[in-house]
C-alpha positions as a Python dict, from the first residue, in 0.01 Angstrom:
ca = {
    (1, 'X'): (0, 0, 0),
    (2, 'X'): (39, 32, -324),
    (3, 'X'): (-393, -115, -467),
    (4, 'X'): (-251, -399, -643),
    (5, 'X'): (-531, -709, -585),
    (6, 'X'): (-288, -865, -430),
    (7, 'X'): (-58, -894, -184),
    (8, 'X'): (239, -1132, -79),
    (9, 'X'): (199, -993, 388),
    (10, 'X'): (424, -1082, 624),
    (11, 'X'): (273, -1108, 1004),
    (12, 'X'): (571, -1056, 1257),
    (13, 'X'): (295, -1053, 1567),
    (14, 'X'): (529, -1019, 1952),
    (15, 'X'): (487, -1316, 2138),
    (16, 'X'): (242, -1195, 2431),
    (17, 'X'): (23, -1112, 2198),
    (18, 'X'): (33, -1419, 1928),
    (19, 'X'): (-257, -1549, 2172),
    (20, 'X'): (-524, -1310, 2074),
    (21, 'X'): (-859, -1420, 1937),
    (22, 'X'): (-880, -1127, 1744),
    (23, 'X'): (-579, -1165, 1566),
    (24, 'X'): (-648, -1496, 1419),
    (25, 'X'): (-943, -1345, 1313),
    (26, 'X'): (-764, -1101, 1087),
    (27, 'X'): (-552, -1377, 956),
    (28, 'X'): (-821, -1503, 824),
    (29, 'X'): (-999, -1156, 760),
    (30, 'X'): (-724, -1057, 526),
    (31, 'X'): (-668, -1348, 292),
    (32, 'X'): (-988, -1395, 226),
    (33, 'X'): (-981, -1039, 61),
    (34, 'X'): (-685, -1199, -144),
    (35, 'X'): (-432, -1166, -4),
    (36, 'X'): (-84, -1411, 57),
    (37, 'X'): (-63, -1358, 469),
    (38, 'X'): (276, -1543, 638),
    (39, 'X'): (234, -1471, 987),
    (40, 'X'): (573, -1533, 1212),
    (41, 'X'): (547, -1511, 1586),
    (42, 'X'): (874, -1348, 1823),
    (43, 'X'): (994, -1513, 2090),
    (44, 'X'): (1358, -1345, 2158),
    (45, 'X'): (1470, -1027, 2101),
    (46, 'X'): (1630, -1000, 1756),
    (47, 'X'): (1342, -1272, 1574),
    (48, 'X'): (1212, -993, 1431),
    (49, 'X'): (1422, -806, 1252),
    (50, 'X'): (1584, -1138, 1126),
    (51, 'X'): (1183, -1213, 987),
    (52, 'X'): (1164, -847, 916),
    (53, 'X'): (1514, -837, 670),
    (54, 'X'): (1466, -1223, 540),
    (55, 'X'): (1055, -1101, 424),
    (56, 'X'): (1201, -828, 235),
    (57, 'X'): (1472, -1062, 93),
    (58, 'X'): (1249, -1301, -42),
    (59, 'X'): (1004, -1000, -179),
    (60, 'X'): (689, -925, 39),
    (61, 'X'): (481, -679, -101),
    (62, 'X'): (495, -488, 307),
    (63, 'X'): (603, -627, 652),
    (64, 'X'): (293, -540, 917),
    (65, 'X'): (478, -471, 1323),
    (66, 'X'): (197, -660, 1614),
    (67, 'X'): (276, -576, 1884),
    (68, 'X'): (462, -199, 2098),
    (69, 'X'): (796, -29, 2028),
    (70, 'X'): (997, -256, 2053),
    (71, 'X'): (886, -511, 1714),
    (72, 'X'): (873, -166, 1545),
    (73, 'X'): (1238, -57, 1614),
    (74, 'X'): (1300, -419, 1519),
    (75, 'X'): (1105, -452, 1214),
    (76, 'X'): (1289, -80, 1060),
    (77, 'X'): (1576, -207, 1121),
    (78, 'X'): (1570, -560, 998),
    (79, 'X'): (1389, -338, 652),
    (80, 'X'): (1694, -97, 636),
    (81, 'X'): (1829, -50, 280),
    (82, 'X'): (1501, -173, 117),
    (83, 'X'): (1185, -27, -30),
    (84, 'X'): (958, -302, 119),
    (85, 'X'): (672, -132, 319),
    (86, 'X'): (537, -105, 734),
    (87, 'X'): (294, -82, 830),
    (88, 'X'): (222, -127, 1246),
    (89, 'X'): (-56, -301, 1447),
    (90, 'X'): (-39, -131, 1748),
    (91, 'X'): (27, -377, 2062),
    (92, 'X'): (248, -205, 2286),
    (93, 'X'): (135, -99, 2656),
    (94, 'X'): (324, 297, 2510),
    (95, 'X'): (296, 194, 2138),
    (96, 'X'): (423, 556, 2145),
    (97, 'X'): (473, 615, 1766),
    (98, 'X'): (165, 446, 1671),
    (99, 'X'): (-1, 723, 1869),
    (100, 'X'): (101, 1040, 1742),
    (101, 'X'): (117, 948, 1387),
    (102, 'X'): (-286, 867, 1421),
    (103, 'X'): (-272, 485, 1408),
    (104, 'X'): (-608, 339, 1558),
    (105, 'X'): (-573, 129, 1885),
    (106, 'X'): (-801, -60, 1674),
    (107, 'X'): (-667, -347, 1541),
    (108, 'X'): (-899, -414, 1223),
    (109, 'X'): (-883, -15, 1193),
    (110, 'X'): (-514, -42, 1194),
    (111, 'X'): (-530, -271, 906),
    (112, 'X'): (-781, -116, 765),
    (113, 'X'): (-543, 177, 705),
    (114, 'X'): (-260, -94, 589),
    (115, 'X'): (-496, -257, 253),
    (116, 'X'): (-656, 64, 141),
    (117, 'X'): (-354, 366, 190),
    (118, 'X'): (-56, 390, 5),
    (119, 'X'): (278, 436, 165),
    (120, 'X'): (478, 758, 260),
    (121, 'X'): (789, 863, 360),
    (122, 'X'): (934, 876, 635),
    (123, 'X'): (1245, 970, 862),
    (124, 'X'): (1496, 754, 1032),
    (125, 'X'): (1753, 863, 1256),
    (126, 'X'): (2077, 659, 1380),
    (127, 'X'): (2258, 609, 1698),
    (128, 'X'): (2514, 415, 1732),
    (129, 'X'): (2422, 185, 1402),
    (130, 'X'): (2080, 85, 1504),
    (131, 'X'): (1762, 312, 1298),
    (132, 'X'): (1489, 434, 1460),
    (133, 'X'): (1144, 599, 1425),
    (134, 'X'): (1083, 807, 1737),
    (135, 'X'): (1328, 875, 2031),
    (136, 'X'): (1605, 659, 2117),
    (137, 'X'): (1737, 781, 2499),
    (138, 'X'): (1991, 667, 2737),
    (139, 'X'): (2001, 719, 3138),
    (140, 'X'): (1714, 679, 3350),
    (141, 'X'): (1504, 637, 3099),
    (142, 'X'): (1651, 428, 2909),
    (143, 'X'): (1682, 250, 3317),
    (144, 'X'): (1323, 246, 3301),
    (145, 'X'): (1192, 110, 3060),
    (146, 'X'): (1441, -218, 3009),
    (147, 'X'): (1338, -243, 3398),
    (148, 'X'): (990, -155, 3384),
    (149, 'X'): (838, -592, 3421),
    (150, 'X'): (609, -718, 3249),
    (151, 'X'): (339, -772, 3527),
    (152, 'X'): (329, -392, 3534),
    (153, 'X'): (325, -327, 3195),
    (154, 'X'): (-7, -509, 3098),
    (155, 'X'): (-200, -470, 3501),
    (156, 'X'): (-96, -70, 3447),
    (157, 'X'): (21, 9, 3088),
    (158, 'X'): (235, 334, 3027),
    (159, 'X'): (198, 416, 3357),
    (160, 'X'): (451, 183, 3557),
    (161, 'X'): (719, 367, 3323),
    (162, 'X'): (686, 649, 3555),
    (163, 'X'): (637, 426, 3836),
    (164, 'X'): (936, 243, 3749),
    (165, 'X'): (1129, 542, 3661),
    (166, 'X'): (1039, 759, 3996),
    (167, 'X'): (1185, 423, 4169),
    (168, 'X'): (1584, 474, 3995),
    (169, 'X'): (1519, 860, 4084),
    (170, 'X'): (1582, 671, 4430),
    (171, 'X'): (1874, 611, 4342),
    (172, 'X'): (2005, 854, 4126),
    (173, 'X'): (2296, 884, 3947),
    (174, 'X'): (2518, 1079, 3623),
    (175, 'X'): (2611, 842, 3364),
    (176, 'X'): (2938, 975, 3161),
    (177, 'X'): (2896, 975, 2774),
    (178, 'X'): (3063, 1049, 2453),
    (179, 'X'): (2841, 1211, 2145),
    (180, 'X'): (2968, 1217, 1823),
    (181, 'X'): (2754, 1426, 1546),
    (182, 'X'): (2824, 1578, 1157),
    (183, 'X'): (2855, 1857, 1339),
    (184, 'X'): (2960, 1896, 1676),
    (185, 'X'): (3194, 1674, 1931),
    (186, 'X'): (3072, 1681, 2316),
    (187, 'X'): (3181, 1438, 2647),
    (188, 'X'): (2954, 1535, 2919),
    (189, 'X'): (2792, 1350, 3223),
    (190, 'X'): (2405, 1311, 3204),
    (191, 'X'): (2115, 1206, 3344),
    (192, 'X'): (1945, 1153, 3048),
    (193, 'X'): (1996, 1201, 2658),
    (194, 'X'): (1722, 1179, 2425),
    (195, 'X'): (1798, 1182, 2048),
    (196, 'X'): (1399, 1265, 1863),
    (197, 'X'): (1302, 1135, 1528),
    (198, 'X'): (955, 1109, 1661),
    (199, 'X'): (776, 1372, 1959),
    (200, 'X'): (635, 1124, 2266),
    (201, 'X'): (829, 831, 2451),
    (202, 'X'): (771, 692, 2748),
    (203, 'X'): (374, 656, 2679),
    (204, 'X'): (318, 970, 2632),
    (205, 'X'): (582, 1165, 2755),
    (206, 'X'): (709, 1479, 2516),
    (207, 'X'): (1054, 1507, 2497),
    (208, 'X'): (1053, 1704, 2196),
    (209, 'X'): (709, 2013, 2123),
}
């Protein structure tokens, strides 16, 4: 972020992580540094995107996503078209984007990066009208991600995605897809596809080495 002394920060915190004492301490610590903090808890799909869009319209100096890759994706779409910087505190199961960009796992260290480093511009990609930073997948991989139980993710971490994926292979079937890009059009059957802006997905699987 820019080296101004006072910043208006919007914190978007995934509801499953909102009860962590470290986050309450972090909010207090950032306020003691002289910054305004507006913490919002997300409970339903779409909350983070809506809150981010409203924050950009209000003129916040940055939106900080507290969660995993899904929370980050919503915030990216909420900020699309604005120049409001995005900060990430990785609290999800896989944290693939944060991992490959070197964002620390430690909450305090990640917040220090946000407060004391200038934003950098990065590319985003678009698929079916949705922006994404990392990888967009379809087919068996996407189904495995969607069907992995929250309890399994809490217990096993990224391994939970792999276990669900292996179970999906017992009922493997092909999908039909129609893919259109600036220089191609393809109608084909597939088991899995990945459109990559980043390198890894699904808890560290390299899809674009």
